[in-house]
Amino acid sequence: MKVGRTHTWNYDKGRWQETKISPEVWRIFYSVKKRRVGKAPAGSGAKVGTGYHWFILAHQNVQKLNADDYSTILSGIKLKIAHKTAGKKSWSAGASQQRKGLISFLKDFIRQLQKQVISLSFEHEDKAYHGEAIPIEESFDGENYTHFYITLNGDYTGIIRALKSGWKMDSNTNPSLVKAIAENLKEHEQS
């Protein structure tokens, strides 16, 4: 699949389990079947039986709705650690290589977080917004960054990305707010 393309999936009713390990750390487990929205083009994609090992680094924003219900948004990135071709017995990388790749990725991620962030400050629909944009290193296209982590007024908002059709965010962010964020980013690029 080409860089910049998107897959959209529907997840069957799954089960998310979380166990508190320490006051701030939880172990999570989620198991479910996912289904492609629409049909894959004939002859495209990996062969049936192909496996993938991903590492997910994400924000989970949760809001309590009542005693038993919460709204949840999960937004972040995933890194392919290894794959197993259909019919093969071994992964593309052994356990040691997978661990080294993950360590390298996490070190790069920490380096990105420690870099100078882009300060955001603007008004939109009579509300003041202050926050920051952190460029996603892997999105640098040789001239500009195309993806940024966005935090506004103390809340993680999501990842904004530049497309040919304009700037987009996957979260339930108001499109006019996305446009205001993008304009603020452009002002920073020009200064």
Short mmCIF file of C-alpha atoms in Angstrom, two decimals:
data_model
loop_
_atom_site.label_atom_id
_atom_site.label_comp_id
_atom_site.label_asym_id
_atom_site.label_seq_id
_atom_site.Cartn_x
_atom_site.Cartn_y
_atom_site.Cartn_z
CA MET A 1 0.00 0.00 0.00
CA LYS A 2 1.34 3.44 -0.92
CA VAL A 3 2.28 5.97 1.77
CA GLY A 4 -0.62 8.32 2.37
CA ARG A 5 -3.36 5.80 1.57
CA THR A 6 -5.87 4.82 4.26
CA HIS A 7 -7.59 1.60 5.26
CA THR A 8 -10.87 1.85 7.14
CA TRP A 9 -12.08 -1.07 9.26
CA ASN A 10 -15.13 -2.02 11.26
CA TYR A 11 -14.43 -4.02 14.40
CA ASP A 12 -16.83 -6.73 15.54
CA LYS A 13 -18.00 -6.61 19.14
CA GLY A 14 -14.70 -7.14 20.91
CA ARG A 15 -13.54 -7.41 24.48
CA TRP A 16 -11.09 -4.92 25.98
CA GLN A 17 -9.59 -6.02 29.29
CA GLU A 18 -7.37 -3.86 31.45
CA THR A 19 -5.62 -4.73 34.68
CA LYS A 20 -4.11 -2.13 37.00
CA ILE A 21 -0.40 -2.86 37.51
CA SER A 22 0.47 0.33 39.42
CA PRO A 23 -1.35 3.59 40.20
CA GLU A 24 -0.62 4.94 36.68
CA VAL A 25 0.09 1.82 34.58
CA TRP A 26 -2.43 -0.66 33.19
CA ARG A 27 -1.95 -3.85 31.20
CA ILE A 28 -4.37 -4.06 28.26
CA PHE A 29 -5.65 -6.93 26.13
CA TYR A 30 -8.02 -6.60 23.17
CA SER A 31 -9.15 -9.36 20.84
CA VAL A 32 -11.57 -8.94 17.94
CA LYS A 33 -12.10 -9.61 14.24
CA LYS A 34 -11.81 -6.53 12.04
CA ARG A 35 -13.52 -6.19 8.67
CA ARG A 36 -12.56 -3.95 5.78
CA VAL A 37 -15.07 -1.23 4.90
CA GLY A 38 -15.79 -2.02 1.26
CA LYS A 39 -14.06 -4.78 -0.67
CA ALA A 40 -10.36 -5.18 -1.41
CA PRO A 41 -9.55 -4.82 -5.11
CA ALA A 42 -9.13 -8.23 -6.76
CA GLY A 43 -5.57 -9.51 -6.51
CA SER A 44 -4.46 -6.77 -4.13
CA GLY A 45 -2.96 -7.00 -0.69
CA ALA A 46 -1.21 -9.76 1.19
CA LYS A 47 -2.07 -13.42 0.75
CA VAL A 48 -4.47 -15.12 3.16
CA GLY A 49 -2.46 -16.42 6.11
CA THR A 50 -0.02 -13.49 6.22
CA GLY A 51 0.63 -12.25 9.77
CA TYR A 52 1.70 -8.91 11.20
CA HIS A 53 3.19 -7.85 14.53
CA TRP A 54 2.46 -4.19 15.28
CA PHE A 55 3.46 -1.93 18.18
CA ILE A 56 0.85 0.71 18.95
CA LEU A 57 1.68 4.00 20.64
CA ALA A 58 -1.51 5.95 21.20
CA HIS A 59 -3.49 8.39 23.26
CA GLN A 60 -6.73 7.07 24.70
CA ASN A 61 -9.02 9.95 25.58
CA VAL A 62 -11.93 8.84 27.76
CA GLN A 63 -14.89 10.70 29.21
CA LYS A 64 -17.26 9.21 31.77
CA LEU A 65 -20.86 9.45 30.57
CA ASN A 66 -22.64 7.71 33.47
CA ALA A 67 -21.95 5.02 36.09
CA ASP A 68 -21.27 2.31 33.46
CA ASP A 69 -20.47 4.06 30.16
CA TYR A 70 -17.51 5.99 28.78
CA SER A 71 -16.84 7.54 25.38
CA THR A 72 -13.40 6.55 24.08
CA ILE A 73 -11.16 7.85 21.32
CA LEU A 74 -7.88 6.08 20.52
CA SER A 75 -5.48 8.07 18.35
CA GLY A 76 -1.83 7.43 17.65
CA ILE A 77 0.60 5.55 15.47
CA LYS A 78 1.54 1.95 14.92
CA LEU A 79 4.87 0.50 13.89
CA LYS A 80 5.26 -2.74 11.99
CA ILE A 81 7.69 -4.80 14.07
CA ALA A 82 7.63 -7.85 11.77
CA HIS A 83 5.53 -9.80 9.31
CA LYS A 84 5.15 -13.46 8.47
CA THR A 85 4.50 -14.34 4.84
CA ALA A 86 1.69 -16.81 4.21
CA GLY A 87 3.07 -20.36 4.18
CA LYS A 88 6.31 -19.40 5.98
CA LYS A 89 7.14 -20.60 9.49
CA SER A 90 9.27 -17.66 10.61
CA TRP A 91 8.81 -13.93 11.03
CA SER A 92 10.71 -11.35 8.94
CA ALA A 93 12.66 -10.47 12.10
CA GLY A 94 13.57 -12.64 15.07
CA ALA A 95 12.76 -11.68 18.66
CA SER A 96 16.11 -9.91 19.15
CA GLN A 97 15.74 -7.92 15.91
CA GLN A 98 12.16 -7.02 16.80
CA ARG A 99 13.28 -5.74 20.21
CA LYS A 100 16.15 -3.71 18.67
CA GLY A 101 13.77 -2.19 16.11
CA LEU A 102 11.32 -1.24 18.84
CA ILE A 103 14.08 0.30 20.97
CA SER A 104 15.27 2.34 17.97
CA PHE A 105 11.72 3.51 17.26
CA LEU A 106 11.11 4.51 20.90
CA LYS A 107 14.44 6.39 21.08
CA ASP A 108 13.49 8.29 17.90
CA PHE A 109 10.06 9.00 19.35
CA ILE A 110 11.56 10.37 22.58
CA ARG A 111 13.94 12.52 20.52
CA GLN A 112 10.94 13.93 18.62
CA LEU A 113 9.14 14.76 21.88
CA GLN A 114 12.24 16.56 23.17
CA LYS A 115 12.60 18.71 20.05
CA GLN A 116 11.33 22.26 19.87
CA VAL A 117 7.55 22.16 19.51
CA ILE A 118 5.47 24.55 17.44
CA SER A 119 3.45 26.84 19.71
CA LEU A 120 -0.16 27.28 18.66
CA SER A 121 -2.20 30.32 19.67
CA PHE A 122 -5.36 31.49 17.91
CA GLU A 123 -9.03 32.31 18.37
CA HIS A 124 -11.82 30.30 16.80
CA GLU A 125 -15.55 30.89 17.24
CA ASP A 126 -14.95 33.31 20.13
CA LYS A 127 -12.75 30.86 22.02
CA ALA A 128 -9.01 31.21 22.64
CA TYR A 129 -6.84 28.19 21.87
CA HIS A 130 -3.29 27.64 23.07
CA GLY A 131 -1.28 24.50 22.58
CA GLU A 132 1.44 22.84 20.62
CA ALA A 133 2.11 20.84 17.50
CA ILE A 134 4.80 18.15 17.47
CA PRO A 135 5.96 17.13 13.98
CA ILE A 136 5.95 13.40 13.30
CA GLU A 137 9.47 12.78 12.02
CA GLU A 138 8.51 9.98 9.63
CA SER A 139 6.10 12.33 7.82
CA PHE A 140 8.85 14.66 6.55
CA ASP A 141 8.55 14.66 2.76
CA GLY A 142 11.85 16.41 2.03
CA GLU A 143 10.35 19.89 2.32
CA ASN A 144 7.68 19.86 5.03
CA TYR A 145 6.18 17.76 7.78
CA THR A 146 2.77 16.43 6.79
CA HIS A 147 1.62 15.04 10.17
CA PHE A 148 1.62 16.65 13.64
CA TYR A 149 0.44 15.63 17.12
CA ILE A 150 -1.87 18.42 18.31
CA THR A 151 -2.61 19.47 21.90
CA LEU A 152 -5.00 22.36 22.54
CA ASN A 153 -5.92 23.94 25.87
CA GLY A 154 -4.34 21.05 27.75
CA ASP A 155 -6.17 18.29 25.85
CA TYR A 156 -4.62 15.96 23.29
CA THR A 157 -6.69 16.68 20.17
CA GLY A 158 -5.28 14.16 17.69
CA ILE A 159 -3.05 13.96 14.64
CA ILE A 160 -3.50 16.54 11.90
CA ARG A 161 -2.29 15.62 8.43
CA ALA A 162 -1.85 17.47 5.15
CA LEU A 163 -3.58 15.94 2.14
CA LYS A 164 -3.97 17.19 -1.43
CA SER A 165 -7.57 18.05 -0.49
CA GLY A 166 -6.52 20.02 2.60
CA TRP A 167 -5.78 19.36 6.26
CA LYS A 168 -7.67 16.56 8.06
CA MET A 169 -7.97 15.01 11.51
CA ASP A 170 -9.46 11.60 12.29
CA SER A 171 -10.95 12.71 15.59
CA ASN A 172 -14.41 14.25 15.86
CA THR A 173 -12.80 17.67 15.54
CA ASN A 174 -14.90 20.42 13.98
CA PRO A 175 -13.65 20.93 10.36
CA SER A 176 -13.46 24.70 10.85
CA LEU A 177 -11.25 24.16 13.92
CA VAL A 178 -9.00 21.87 11.84
CA LYS A 179 -8.73 24.67 9.28
CA ALA A 180 -7.81 27.16 12.04
CA ILE A 181 -5.09 24.80 13.35
CA ALA A 182 -3.72 24.38 9.81
CA GLU A 183 -3.65 28.15 9.26
CA ASN A 184 -1.77 28.59 12.54
CA LEU A 185 0.75 25.94 11.43
CA LYS A 186 1.20 27.73 8.07
CA GLU A 187 1.85 31.03 9.89
CA HIS A 188 4.61 29.31 11.85
CA GLU A 189 6.19 27.93 8.64
CA GLN A 190 6.27 31.42 7.12
CA SER A 191 7.88 33.05 10.17
#
